[in-house]
Amino acid sequence: MAATPRDFERDLFINCPFDTAYLPLLQCLIFTVLECGFRPRIALEGADSGQVRFQKIQELIRSCRFSIHDLSRIEPLHSEDLPRFNMPFELGLDLGGRYFGNGRLTRKQCLILERERYRYQKVLSDIAGNDIRAHEGDPAILVLEVRNWLRVAAGRSLPSGSSIWERFSAFKDSVGATFHLRSYSSRDIEVLEIVEYMEFIRNWQANQPAPL
């Protein structure tokens, strides 16, 4: 279903790795986006195996004003593997939509994340002029970078990065207790669908509203 104009203003496309090593950053990223009042959109949110992945990504990019592209994990997972090109490819699609599109697409804004600020420019010098933020693989730094970018990009008042991090820590304790009560195994948690994880966050936020 196509997003409405109102969805476009608060929907945020997340382009990042989906391996288990990145999971702590992804969970923190999703929480931060929701805590700031935006709706995270991600390729894993659907369960339709009949939909071509490239088409899904096109639709997500087209329907989101904001996007976050984390290029920190482009290296191969194993020594015999090739580098992973999905993240820079999707960044290129997003930038292309912004510069060659029309109408609301010209208002798209994106945040490029890296582990080290200038590392990626060694292999993709074309983005040397872009403002790339580094999170150093630290979820707490990720919260600050994403929150600060959204504050400027969206031009709206947001909770502080410190308060978001404190609430994320409280949420992790709460959801951990829920997993224990429901007898979730480590494997259950590892393969938990993104949609279900976001439901846990939304339910917790509804019961623990952020202070004004």
Coordinates of C-alpha atoms in Angstrom, one line a residue:
M1 CA 0.0 0.0 0.0
A2 CA 1.4 3.4 -1.0
A3 CA 2.3 5.8 1.8
T4 CA 0.2 8.9 2.2
P5 CA 1.8 12.4 2.2
R6 CA 1.5 12.4 6.0
D7 CA 3.5 9.1 6.2
F8 CA 6.1 10.6 3.9
E9 CA 6.9 13.3 6.5
R10 CA 7.5 10.9 9.4
D11 CA 8.6 7.7 7.7
L12 CA 12.4 6.9 7.8
F13 CA 14.1 4.3 5.7
I14 CA 16.9 2.4 7.5
N15 CA 19.6 0.9 5.3
C16 CA 22.0 -1.2 7.3
P17 CA 23.4 -4.8 7.8
F18 CA 21.1 -7.5 9.1
D19 CA 23.7 -9.9 10.6
T20 CA 23.7 -10.8 14.3
A21 CA 26.9 -8.8 15.0
Y22 CA 25.1 -5.6 14.0
L23 CA 21.9 -6.4 15.9
P24 CA 22.7 -4.3 19.0
L25 CA 23.2 -1.2 16.8
L26 CA 20.0 -2.0 14.8
Q27 CA 17.9 -2.4 17.9
C28 CA 19.2 0.8 19.3
L29 CA 18.7 2.6 16.0
I30 CA 15.1 1.5 15.7
F31 CA 14.3 2.5 19.3
T32 CA 15.9 6.0 18.8
V33 CA 13.8 6.6 15.6
L34 CA 10.6 5.6 17.3
E35 CA 11.5 7.7 20.4
C36 CA 12.0 10.7 18.2
G37 CA 8.5 10.3 16.8
F38 CA 9.3 8.9 13.4
R39 CA 8.3 5.5 11.9
P40 CA 11.2 3.3 10.9
R41 CA 10.8 1.5 7.6
I42 CA 13.1 -1.4 6.8
A43 CA 13.3 -4.1 4.1
L44 CA 12.8 -6.8 6.8
E45 CA 9.4 -5.4 7.8
G46 CA 7.4 -7.4 5.3
A47 CA 6.9 -11.2 5.1
D48 CA 5.9 -11.5 1.4
S49 CA 8.4 -13.8 -0.2
G50 CA 6.8 -13.1 -3.5
Q51 CA 7.8 -9.5 -3.6
V52 CA 11.1 -8.8 -5.3
R53 CA 13.5 -7.2 -2.8
F54 CA 14.7 -4.5 -5.2
Q55 CA 11.1 -3.4 -5.8
K56 CA 10.4 -3.3 -2.1
I57 CA 13.5 -1.1 -1.5
Q58 CA 12.5 1.2 -4.3
E59 CA 9.0 1.6 -2.7
L60 CA 10.5 2.3 0.8
I61 CA 12.9 4.9 -0.5
R62 CA 10.2 6.6 -2.5
S63 CA 7.8 6.7 0.4
C64 CA 10.2 8.1 3.1
R65 CA 11.4 11.6 3.4
F66 CA 14.2 10.7 5.8
S67 CA 16.7 7.8 5.6
I68 CA 19.7 6.5 7.5
H69 CA 22.4 4.6 5.7
D70 CA 25.0 2.8 7.8
L71 CA 28.0 2.0 5.7
S72 CA 30.1 0.7 8.7
R73 CA 29.8 -2.9 7.8
I74 CA 30.7 -3.2 4.2
E75 CA 33.7 -5.5 4.8
P76 CA 33.2 -9.3 4.2
L77 CA 31.8 -11.3 7.1
H78 CA 34.5 -14.0 6.5
S79 CA 37.9 -13.8 4.9
E80 CA 36.8 -15.8 1.8
D81 CA 33.7 -13.6 1.2
L82 CA 33.4 -10.6 -1.1
P83 CA 32.7 -7.1 0.3
R84 CA 29.0 -6.3 0.9
F85 CA 27.7 -3.7 -1.6
N86 CA 24.0 -3.6 -0.6
M87 CA 24.4 -0.6 1.7
P88 CA 26.2 1.7 -0.7
F89 CA 23.9 0.6 -3.6
E90 CA 20.8 1.6 -1.6
L91 CA 22.5 4.9 -0.6
G92 CA 23.0 5.6 -4.3
L93 CA 19.3 4.8 -5.0
D94 CA 18.2 7.2 -2.3
L95 CA 20.5 10.0 -3.5
G96 CA 19.3 9.4 -7.1
G97 CA 15.7 9.7 -6.0
R98 CA 16.5 13.0 -4.3
Y99 CA 18.5 14.6 -7.1
F100 CA 16.6 13.2 -10.2
G101 CA 13.1 13.0 -8.7
N102 CA 10.5 15.7 -8.5
G103 CA 7.8 16.9 -6.1
R104 CA 8.2 15.8 -2.6
L105 CA 11.3 13.6 -3.5
T106 CA 13.3 16.8 -3.7
R107 CA 12.8 17.3 0.0
K108 CA 14.4 14.0 1.0
Q109 CA 17.2 14.0 3.5
C110 CA 19.6 11.4 4.6
L111 CA 22.2 10.6 7.3
I112 CA 25.3 8.6 6.3
L113 CA 26.8 6.7 9.2
E114 CA 30.2 5.1 9.4
R115 CA 32.4 3.4 12.1
E116 CA 35.2 5.9 11.4
R117 CA 34.4 9.2 9.9
Y118 CA 36.7 9.2 6.9
R119 CA 37.3 5.5 6.3
Y120 CA 34.7 5.0 3.6
Q121 CA 36.0 7.9 1.5
K122 CA 39.1 5.8 0.7
V123 CA 37.0 3.5 -1.5
L124 CA 34.2 5.9 -2.5
S125 CA 35.7 9.3 -3.0
D126 CA 32.5 10.7 -4.6
I127 CA 30.9 11.2 -1.2
A128 CA 33.9 13.0 0.2
G129 CA 31.9 16.2 0.5
N130 CA 29.1 14.7 2.4
D131 CA 28.7 15.1 6.2
I132 CA 29.4 11.5 7.4
R133 CA 28.8 10.8 11.1
A134 CA 30.9 8.2 12.9
H135 CA 29.4 6.0 15.7
E136 CA 32.5 3.9 16.4
G137 CA 30.4 0.8 16.8
D138 CA 29.0 2.2 20.1
P139 CA 25.2 2.3 20.5
A140 CA 25.4 5.2 22.9
I141 CA 27.2 7.3 20.3
L142 CA 24.7 6.1 17.6
V143 CA 21.8 7.5 19.7
L144 CA 23.4 10.9 19.9
E145 CA 24.3 11.1 16.2
V146 CA 20.9 10.0 15.0
R147 CA 19.0 12.3 17.5
N148 CA 21.1 15.3 16.7
W149 CA 20.7 14.8 12.9
L150 CA 16.9 14.4 13.2
R151 CA 16.7 17.5 15.4
V152 CA 18.2 19.6 12.6
A153 CA 16.8 17.7 9.5
A154 CA 13.2 17.7 10.8
G155 CA 13.4 21.0 12.6
R156 CA 11.4 19.8 15.6
S157 CA 12.0 19.6 19.3
L158 CA 13.3 16.2 20.4
P159 CA 14.3 14.6 23.8
S160 CA 17.9 14.8 24.6
G161 CA 20.3 12.0 23.5
S162 CA 21.0 11.2 27.1
S163 CA 17.3 10.7 27.9
I164 CA 16.8 8.5 24.9
W165 CA 19.8 6.4 25.9
E166 CA 18.5 6.0 29.5
R167 CA 15.1 5.0 28.2
F168 CA 16.6 2.5 25.8
S169 CA 18.5 0.9 28.7
A170 CA 15.3 0.7 30.7
F171 CA 13.5 -0.8 27.7
K172 CA 16.2 -3.5 27.3
D173 CA 15.8 -4.5 30.9
S174 CA 12.1 -4.6 30.5
V175 CA 12.0 -6.6 27.3
G176 CA 14.7 -9.0 28.7
A177 CA 12.4 -9.8 31.6
T178 CA 9.5 -10.3 29.1
F179 CA 11.6 -12.7 27.1
H180 CA 12.4 -14.7 30.2
L181 CA 8.8 -14.9 31.3
R182 CA 7.8 -16.1 27.8
S183 CA 10.6 -18.6 27.7
Y184 CA 12.3 -17.1 24.7
S185 CA 15.6 -18.9 24.0
S186 CA 18.7 -17.1 22.8
R187 CA 17.9 -18.4 19.3
D188 CA 14.4 -17.0 19.5
I189 CA 15.7 -13.6 20.4
E190 CA 18.4 -13.7 17.7
V191 CA 15.9 -14.4 14.9
L192 CA 13.1 -12.2 16.2
E193 CA 11.3 -10.5 13.4
I194 CA 11.9 -6.7 13.2
V195 CA 8.1 -6.1 13.2
E196 CA 7.7 -8.0 16.4
Y197 CA 10.6 -6.1 18.0
M198 CA 9.1 -2.8 17.0
E199 CA 5.8 -3.9 18.7
F200 CA 7.7 -4.6 21.9
I201 CA 9.1 -1.0 21.7
R202 CA 5.8 0.6 20.9
N203 CA 4.0 -1.3 23.7
W204 CA 6.7 -0.3 26.2
Q205 CA 6.6 3.4 25.1
A206 CA 2.8 3.4 25.5
N207 CA 3.1 2.2 29.1
Q208 CA 6.2 4.4 29.8
P209 CA 5.6 7.7 28.1
A210 CA 8.6 10.0 27.8
P211 CA 8.5 13.1 30.1
L212 CA 7.6 16.3 28.3

